[in-house]
Amino acid sequence: MRQALSQVLERLQSQPSRTWSIIITFYGDALLPRGDSVWLGTLNAFFRGLDISDGVVRTAMSRLAADGWLERSKVGRNSFYRLGEKGRQTFQEAANRIYNPKVADWDGHFTVLMPAPGPDRDVLRKALEEAGYGTPIPGTWIAPSGWAVPDIASEEPCLQAQGSAADMRALADRAWPLAVLADHYRHFIADFSPLLAALEHGLHPSDLGAITARVLMIYEYRRIVLRDPGLPAAILPEDWPGTAARQLCAALYRHLAVASERWLDQNGMDEGGPLKPARLSMTDRFV
């Protein structure tokens, strides 16, 4: 398992600051289907599988609690951490993009917004970026027709644009960083394809190896997917690697689900004792 993920592990261990982000991924991917609280000892056991010390984990948990991502409680001498509202909302939005992305029909038009300059320009820009809008030239924002216009931009001038397939692809390439995203997807495929090959040739990971590989994979995939606007296939480059990356992620998830859930059954604890069983079929999580 470690040999198949050697590049990913080396990168992680050279950047301890990533620990807090992996904690949020662990909560969102592994804990939310069973509740949202966990004993600090469960987290320490998980991170020992990544050769990350208890001290590094405690420091990251303190930072996440101070920033409102987690809420801490104590029962006797044991500390438990629950997702705060900020963390719950953020991962729920991410979960929709990771496991069950919506692919809407597209009629071939772009919605074009040209907001007037004003004091709310930075707020407007952030709202449009979060809604997936791209900007081909300064001051102009576009999105495939049918995408929601943020409330803050609902009164701005709005047009519809249409062109040949080649023109629409060229416009999309100017509005969104598609080449950078494609590179990230290709790196993801290169990093995790060896693990799928090993599993298909009979590798049986330990339960701890399965849960650490699963969370690492979702952590890496999540970082890319949340930057991907999710454009219709008709305006993506013909060699777009996002589809292959998603298929790889889904296949690995199915391979790792049973052993990783067994680790949670045997090691996961919250204030009431062992974690509850998952509320959904983890082998079918990717739709």
mmCIF file of C-alpha atoms in Angstrom:
data_model
loop_
_atom_site.group_PDB
_atom_site.id
_atom_site.type_symbol
_atom_site.label_atom_id
_atom_site.label_comp_id
_atom_site.label_asym_id
_atom_site.label_seq_id
_atom_site.Cartn_x
_atom_site.Cartn_y
_atom_site.Cartn_z
ATOM 1 C CA MET A 1 0.000 0.000 0.000
ATOM 2 C CA ARG A 2 2.735 2.485 0.983
ATOM 3 C CA GLN A 3 4.732 1.717 -2.151
ATOM 4 C CA ALA A 4 1.674 2.359 -4.330
ATOM 5 C CA LEU A 5 1.089 5.727 -2.623
ATOM 6 C CA SER A 6 4.729 6.687 -2.107
ATOM 7 C CA GLN A 7 4.550 10.033 -3.949
ATOM 8 C CA VAL A 8 1.392 11.103 -2.140
ATOM 9 C CA LEU A 9 2.821 10.172 1.279
ATOM 10 C CA GLU A 10 6.129 11.931 0.640
ATOM 11 C CA ARG A 11 4.278 15.099 -0.289
ATOM 12 C CA LEU A 12 2.097 14.897 2.794
ATOM 13 C CA GLN A 13 4.945 14.317 5.234
ATOM 14 C CA SER A 14 6.909 17.238 3.783
ATOM 15 C CA GLN A 15 3.959 19.571 4.446
ATOM 16 C CA PRO A 16 2.616 19.095 8.020
ATOM 17 C CA SER A 17 0.368 22.131 7.487
ATOM 18 C CA ARG A 18 -1.890 19.885 5.398
ATOM 19 C CA THR A 19 -2.928 17.984 8.538
ATOM 20 C CA TRP A 20 -5.836 20.310 9.358
ATOM 21 C CA SER A 21 -7.270 19.913 5.860
ATOM 22 C CA ILE A 22 -7.035 16.119 6.075
ATOM 23 C CA ILE A 23 -8.872 16.259 9.409
ATOM 24 C CA ILE A 24 -11.757 18.097 7.733
ATOM 25 C CA THR A 25 -11.734 15.502 4.937
ATOM 26 C CA PHE A 26 -11.802 12.675 7.524
ATOM 27 C CA TYR A 27 -14.848 14.249 9.153
ATOM 28 C CA GLY A 28 -16.657 14.849 5.880
ATOM 29 C CA ASP A 29 -15.877 11.553 4.183
ATOM 30 C CA ALA A 30 -15.702 9.056 7.031
ATOM 31 C CA LEU A 31 -17.606 10.504 10.008
ATOM 32 C CA LEU A 32 -20.611 12.414 8.658
ATOM 33 C CA PRO A 33 -22.345 9.206 7.441
ATOM 34 C CA ARG A 34 -22.114 7.979 11.068
ATOM 35 C CA GLY A 35 -22.621 11.215 13.038
ATOM 36 C CA ASP A 36 -20.248 14.133 13.392
ATOM 37 C CA SER A 37 -18.339 13.660 16.652
ATOM 38 C CA VAL A 38 -15.260 11.598 17.390
ATOM 39 C CA TRP A 39 -12.829 10.911 20.206
ATOM 40 C CA LEU A 40 -9.394 12.489 19.847
ATOM 41 C CA GLY A 41 -7.880 9.026 20.343
ATOM 42 C CA THR A 42 -9.606 7.806 17.147
ATOM 43 C CA LEU A 43 -8.053 10.658 15.191
ATOM 44 C CA ASN A 44 -4.617 9.974 16.685
ATOM 45 C CA ALA A 45 -4.879 6.300 15.682
ATOM 46 C CA PHE A 46 -5.818 7.290 12.127
ATOM 47 C CA PHE A 47 -2.931 9.762 11.759
ATOM 48 C CA ARG A 48 -0.388 7.310 13.181
ATOM 49 C CA GLY A 49 -1.148 5.336 10.021
ATOM 50 C CA LEU A 50 0.261 8.333 8.135
ATOM 51 C CA ASP A 51 3.264 8.719 10.478
ATOM 52 C CA ILE A 52 1.872 12.019 11.788
ATOM 53 C CA SER A 53 2.426 12.492 15.512
ATOM 54 C CA ASP A 54 -0.241 13.048 18.185
ATOM 55 C CA GLY A 55 1.270 16.488 18.874
ATOM 56 C CA VAL A 56 0.796 17.637 15.284
ATOM 57 C CA VAL A 57 -2.815 16.405 15.378
ATOM 58 C CA ARG A 58 -3.538 18.203 18.688
ATOM 59 C CA THR A 59 -2.127 21.450 17.295
ATOM 60 C CA ALA A 60 -4.273 21.162 14.167
ATOM 61 C CA MET A 61 -7.404 20.360 16.225
ATOM 62 C CA SER A 62 -6.839 23.427 18.415
ATOM 63 C CA ARG A 63 -6.523 25.607 15.332
ATOM 64 C CA LEU A 64 -9.689 24.173 13.773
ATOM 65 C CA ALA A 65 -11.640 24.699 17.020
ATOM 66 C CA ALA A 66 -10.376 28.284 17.323
ATOM 67 C CA ASP A 67 -11.456 28.977 13.729
ATOM 68 C CA GLY A 68 -14.957 27.582 14.251
ATOM 69 C CA TRP A 69 -14.593 24.418 12.171
ATOM 70 C CA LEU A 70 -14.870 22.108 15.202
ATOM 71 C CA GLU A 71 -16.432 22.243 18.679
ATOM 72 C CA ARG A 72 -14.718 20.530 21.610
ATOM 73 C CA SER A 73 -16.327 18.730 24.551
ATOM 74 C CA LYS A 74 -14.911 16.592 27.358
ATOM 75 C CA VAL A 75 -16.173 13.464 29.074
ATOM 76 C CA GLY A 76 -13.908 12.713 32.007
ATOM 77 C CA ARG A 77 -10.359 13.027 30.693
ATOM 78 C CA ASN A 78 -11.308 12.296 27.085
ATOM 79 C CA SER A 79 -11.709 15.041 24.482
ATOM 80 C CA PHE A 80 -14.271 14.795 21.683
ATOM 81 C CA TYR A 81 -14.596 17.051 18.662
ATOM 82 C CA ARG A 82 -17.762 17.716 16.696
ATOM 83 C CA LEU A 83 -18.073 19.501 13.350
ATOM 84 C CA GLY A 84 -19.123 23.111 13.844
ATOM 85 C CA GLU A 85 -21.683 24.768 11.604
ATOM 86 C CA LYS A 86 -18.920 26.202 9.413
ATOM 87 C CA GLY A 87 -17.362 22.788 8.849
ATOM 88 C CA ARG A 88 -20.700 21.031 8.344
ATOM 89 C CA GLN A 89 -21.910 23.504 5.717
ATOM 90 C CA THR A 90 -18.588 23.557 3.872
ATOM 91 C CA PHE A 91 -18.323 19.794 3.557
ATOM 92 C CA GLN A 92 -21.978 19.312 2.632
ATOM 93 C CA GLU A 93 -21.439 21.617 -0.343
ATOM 94 C CA ALA A 94 -18.236 19.759 -1.184
ATOM 95 C CA ALA A 95 -19.926 16.355 -0.858
ATOM 96 C CA ASN A 96 -22.416 17.246 -3.583
ATOM 97 C CA ARG A 97 -19.522 18.025 -5.925
ATOM 98 C CA ILE A 98 -17.443 14.964 -4.985
ATOM 99 C CA TYR A 99 -19.909 12.074 -4.807
ATOM 100 C CA ASN A 100 -22.992 13.185 -6.728
ATOM 101 C CA PRO A 101 -22.331 16.046 -9.149
ATOM 102 C CA LYS A 102 -25.363 17.318 -11.048
ATOM 103 C CA VAL A 103 -24.957 17.459 -14.818
ATOM 104 C CA ALA A 104 -27.656 19.709 -16.209
ATOM 105 C CA ASP A 105 -28.744 19.834 -19.845
ATOM 106 C CA TRP A 106 -27.200 22.767 -21.714
ATOM 107 C CA ASP A 107 -28.890 24.643 -24.557
ATOM 108 C CA GLY A 108 -25.641 25.946 -26.093
ATOM 109 C CA HIS A 109 -25.807 29.515 -24.750
ATOM 110 C CA PHE A 110 -23.674 31.406 -22.270
ATOM 111 C CA THR A 111 -25.171 33.808 -19.748
ATOM 112 C CA VAL A 112 -23.100 37.012 -19.861
ATOM 113 C CA LEU A 113 -23.052 39.435 -16.933
ATOM 114 C CA MET A 114 -21.409 42.866 -17.100
ATOM 115 C CA PRO A 115 -21.742 44.363 -13.591
ATOM 116 C CA ALA A 116 -21.404 48.113 -13.230
ATOM 117 C CA PRO A 117 -18.467 49.291 -11.069
ATOM 118 C CA GLY A 118 -19.475 49.905 -7.464
ATOM 119 C CA PRO A 119 -18.467 49.616 -3.824
ATOM 120 C CA ASP A 120 -19.614 45.964 -3.632
ATOM 121 C CA ARG A 121 -17.337 44.886 -6.466
ATOM 122 C CA ASP A 122 -15.199 42.528 -4.334
ATOM 123 C CA VAL A 123 -18.285 40.937 -2.739
ATOM 124 C CA LEU A 124 -19.834 40.545 -6.186
ATOM 125 C CA ARG A 125 -16.672 38.982 -7.585
ATOM 126 C CA LYS A 126 -16.512 36.456 -4.729
ATOM 127 C CA ALA A 127 -20.202 35.529 -5.171
ATOM 128 C CA LEU A 128 -19.759 34.980 -8.915
ATOM 129 C CA GLU A 129 -16.609 32.897 -8.408
ATOM 130 C CA GLU A 130 -18.358 30.735 -5.810
ATOM 131 C CA ALA A 131 -21.269 30.251 -8.234
ATOM 132 C CA GLY A 132 -18.808 28.959 -10.861
ATOM 133 C CA TYR A 133 -18.780 31.971 -13.169
ATOM 134 C CA GLY A 134 -15.647 32.631 -15.220
ATOM 135 C CA THR A 135 -14.285 35.864 -16.612
ATOM 136 C CA PRO A 136 -12.924 35.960 -20.188
ATOM 137 C CA ILE A 137 -12.071 39.675 -19.918
ATOM 138 C CA PRO A 138 -12.008 42.012 -16.907
ATOM 139 C CA GLY A 139 -15.479 43.148 -15.887
ATOM 140 C CA THR A 140 -17.349 40.436 -17.821
ATOM 141 C CA TRP A 141 -18.559 37.166 -16.320
ATOM 142 C CA ILE A 142 -19.986 34.126 -18.104
ATOM 143 C CA ALA A 143 -21.575 30.801 -17.206
ATOM 144 C CA PRO A 144 -23.486 28.155 -19.142
ATOM 145 C CA SER A 145 -27.128 29.227 -19.441
ATOM 146 C CA GLY A 146 -29.311 27.724 -16.738
ATOM 147 C CA TRP A 147 -26.770 28.315 -13.989
ATOM 148 C CA ALA A 148 -28.171 30.376 -11.115
ATOM 149 C CA VAL A 149 -27.289 34.058 -10.972
ATOM 150 C CA PRO A 150 -26.210 35.013 -7.413
ATOM 151 C CA ASP A 151 -28.717 37.276 -5.655
ATOM 152 C CA ILE A 152 -26.199 40.101 -5.444
ATOM 153 C CA ALA A 153 -25.916 40.124 -9.266
ATOM 154 C CA SER A 154 -29.603 39.616 -10.087
ATOM 155 C CA GLU A 155 -30.127 43.269 -11.105
ATOM 156 C CA GLU A 156 -26.979 43.504 -13.271
ATOM 157 C CA PRO A 157 -27.199 43.653 -17.101
ATOM 158 C CA CYS A 158 -27.553 40.088 -18.402
ATOM 159 C CA LEU A 159 -27.202 38.886 -22.006
ATOM 160 C CA GLN A 160 -27.193 35.546 -23.819
ATOM 161 C CA ALA A 161 -24.337 34.565 -26.138
ATOM 162 C CA GLN A 162 -24.111 31.774 -28.690
ATOM 163 C CA GLY A 163 -21.512 30.718 -31.251
ATOM 164 C CA SER A 164 -19.970 27.732 -32.985
ATOM 165 C CA ALA A 165 -18.747 24.846 -30.836
ATOM 166 C CA ALA A 166 -15.145 25.925 -31.479
ATOM 167 C CA ASP A 167 -15.900 29.523 -30.470
ATOM 168 C CA MET A 168 -17.666 28.435 -27.284
ATOM 169 C CA ARG A 169 -14.743 26.172 -26.330
ATOM 170 C CA ALA A 170 -12.280 28.994 -26.990
ATOM 171 C CA LEU A 171 -14.321 31.369 -24.829
ATOM 172 C CA ALA A 172 -14.489 28.808 -22.025
ATOM 173 C CA ASP A 173 -10.709 28.361 -22.218
ATOM 174 C CA ARG A 174 -10.263 32.116 -21.674
ATOM 175 C CA ALA A 175 -12.799 32.320 -18.843
ATOM 176 C CA TRP A 176 -11.689 29.377 -16.669
ATOM 177 C CA PRO A 177 -8.206 27.921 -15.918
ATOM 178 C CA LEU A 178 -8.988 24.683 -17.743
ATOM 179 C CA ALA A 179 -5.371 23.853 -18.628
ATOM 180 C CA VAL A 180 -4.325 24.124 -14.965
ATOM 181 C CA LEU A 181 -7.267 21.994 -13.867
ATOM 182 C CA ALA A 182 -6.438 19.391 -16.491
ATOM 183 C CA ASP A 183 -2.860 19.196 -15.170
ATOM 184 C CA HIS A 184 -4.153 18.646 -11.633
ATOM 185 C CA TYR A 185 -6.420 15.837 -12.824
ATOM 186 C CA ARG A 186 -3.540 14.194 -14.709
ATOM 187 C CA HIS A 187 -1.340 14.341 -11.583
ATOM 188 C CA PHE A 188 -4.166 12.766 -9.571
ATOM 189 C CA ILE A 189 -4.431 9.928 -12.098
ATOM 190 C CA ALA A 190 -0.654 9.397 -12.036
ATOM 191 C CA ASP A 191 -0.581 9.383 -8.224
ATOM 192 C CA PHE A 192 -3.444 6.921 -7.650
ATOM 193 C CA SER A 193 -3.391 4.610 -10.686
ATOM 194 C CA PRO A 194 -0.625 2.451 -9.119
ATOM 195 C CA LEU A 195 -2.866 1.764 -6.125
ATOM 196 C CA LEU A 196 -5.783 0.641 -8.306
ATOM 197 C CA ALA A 197 -3.440 -1.607 -10.296
ATOM 198 C CA ALA A 198 -2.114 -3.157 -7.078
ATOM 199 C CA LEU A 199 -5.635 -3.762 -5.729
ATOM 200 C CA GLU A 200 -6.748 -5.331 -8.996
ATOM 201 C CA HIS A 201 -3.733 -7.641 -8.848
ATOM 202 C CA GLY A 202 -4.613 -8.940 -5.401
ATOM 203 C CA LEU A 203 -3.290 -6.428 -2.872
ATOM 204 C CA HIS A 204 -5.243 -6.761 0.388
ATOM 205 C CA PRO A 205 -4.667 -3.612 2.449
ATOM 206 C CA SER A 206 -4.922 -3.599 6.221
ATOM 207 C CA ASP A 207 -8.014 -1.895 7.593
ATOM 208 C CA LEU A 208 -5.895 1.071 8.703
ATOM 209 C CA GLY A 209 -4.190 1.164 5.300
ATOM 210 C CA ALA A 210 -7.584 1.215 3.600
ATOM 211 C CA ILE A 211 -8.992 4.120 5.632
ATOM 212 C CA THR A 212 -5.834 6.217 5.273
ATOM 213 C CA ALA A 213 -5.676 5.594 1.505
ATOM 214 C CA ARG A 214 -9.372 6.423 1.107
ATOM 215 C CA VAL A 215 -9.166 9.695 3.035
ATOM 216 C CA LEU A 216 -5.950 10.733 1.284
ATOM 217 C CA MET A 217 -7.544 10.049 -2.088
ATOM 218 C CA ILE A 218 -10.674 12.080 -1.266
ATOM 219 C CA TYR A 219 -8.497 14.864 0.153
ATOM 220 C CA GLU A 220 -6.546 15.120 -3.113
ATOM 221 C CA TYR A 221 -9.631 14.734 -5.332
ATOM 222 C CA ARG A 222 -11.630 17.289 -3.314
ATOM 223 C CA ARG A 223 -8.929 19.931 -3.781
ATOM 224 C CA ILE A 224 -9.317 19.639 -7.559
ATOM 225 C CA VAL A 225 -13.078 19.195 -7.821
ATOM 226 C CA LEU A 226 -13.812 22.299 -5.764
ATOM 227 C CA ARG A 227 -11.842 24.372 -8.280
ATOM 228 C CA ASP A 228 -13.603 22.745 -11.243
ATOM 229 C CA PRO A 229 -16.662 24.756 -12.395
ATOM 230 C CA GLY A 230 -18.244 21.576 -13.790
ATOM 231 C CA LEU A 231 -18.752 22.813 -17.345
ATOM 232 C CA PRO A 232 -20.851 20.866 -19.878
ATOM 233 C CA ALA A 233 -18.840 18.295 -21.835
ATOM 234 C CA ALA A 234 -19.603 20.139 -25.105
ATOM 235 C CA ILE A 235 -17.308 23.041 -24.154
ATOM 236 C CA LEU A 236 -14.519 21.061 -22.506
ATOM 237 C CA PRO A 237 -11.351 20.082 -24.408
ATOM 238 C CA GLU A 238 -11.687 16.743 -26.199
ATOM 239 C CA ASP A 239 -8.926 15.179 -24.039
ATOM 240 C CA TRP A 240 -10.422 16.447 -20.758
ATOM 241 C CA PRO A 241 -9.072 14.148 -17.985
ATOM 242 C CA GLY A 242 -11.709 14.975 -15.358
ATOM 243 C CA THR A 243 -13.906 12.040 -16.361
ATOM 244 C CA ALA A 244 -11.051 9.523 -16.087
ATOM 245 C CA ALA A 245 -10.049 10.961 -12.705
ATOM 246 C CA ARG A 246 -13.581 10.566 -11.386
ATOM 247 C CA GLN A 247 -13.812 6.979 -12.675
ATOM 248 C CA LEU A 248 -10.492 6.167 -10.982
ATOM 249 C CA CYS A 249 -11.633 7.733 -7.719
ATOM 250 C CA ALA A 250 -14.933 5.834 -7.770
ATOM 251 C CA ALA A 251 -13.216 2.516 -8.532
ATOM 252 C CA LEU A 252 -10.706 2.951 -5.715
ATOM 253 C CA TYR A 253 -13.444 3.962 -3.302
ATOM 254 C CA ARG A 254 -15.330 0.735 -4.022
ATOM 255 C CA HIS A 255 -12.172 -1.323 -3.460
ATOM 256 C CA LEU A 256 -11.374 0.397 -0.149
ATOM 257 C CA ALA A 257 -14.872 0.833 1.295
ATOM 258 C CA VAL A 258 -15.333 -2.461 3.151
ATOM 259 C CA ALA A 259 -11.937 -2.564 4.911
ATOM 260 C CA SER A 260 -11.978 1.155 5.737
ATOM 261 C CA GLU A 261 -15.482 0.934 7.223
ATOM 262 C CA ARG A 262 -14.331 -2.065 9.285
ATOM 263 C CA TRP A 263 -11.544 0.104 10.743
ATOM 264 C CA LEU A 264 -14.138 2.715 11.735
ATOM 265 C CA ASP A 265 -16.360 0.001 13.278
ATOM 266 C CA GLN A 266 -13.480 -1.255 15.418
ATOM 267 C CA ASN A 267 -11.723 2.022 16.276
ATOM 268 C CA GLY A 268 -14.223 4.874 15.979
ATOM 269 C CA MET A 269 -15.573 6.230 19.280
ATOM 270 C CA ASP A 270 -17.787 9.160 20.175
ATOM 271 C CA GLU A 271 -19.273 10.286 23.495
ATOM 272 C CA GLY A 272 -21.758 7.393 23.443
ATOM 273 C CA GLY A 273 -19.284 4.597 22.629
ATOM 274 C CA PRO A 274 -18.574 2.967 19.255
ATOM 275 C CA LEU A 275 -19.606 4.994 16.213
ATOM 276 C CA LYS A 276 -23.004 4.209 14.721
ATOM 277 C CA PRO A 277 -23.100 2.237 11.431
ATOM 278 C CA ALA A 278 -22.994 4.331 8.263
ATOM 279 C CA ARG A 279 -26.404 5.590 7.110
ATOM 280 C CA LEU A 280 -25.653 4.799 3.463
ATOM 281 C CA SER A 281 -23.940 2.136 1.373
ATOM 282 C CA MET A 282 -20.326 3.264 1.131
ATOM 283 C CA THR A 283 -19.561 0.961 -1.807
ATOM 284 C CA ASP A 284 -22.256 2.818 -3.803
ATOM 285 C CA ARG A 285 -21.392 6.327 -2.620
ATOM 286 C CA PHE A 286 -20.172 7.557 -6.005
ATOM 287 C CA VAL A 287 -23.173 8.033 -8.284
#
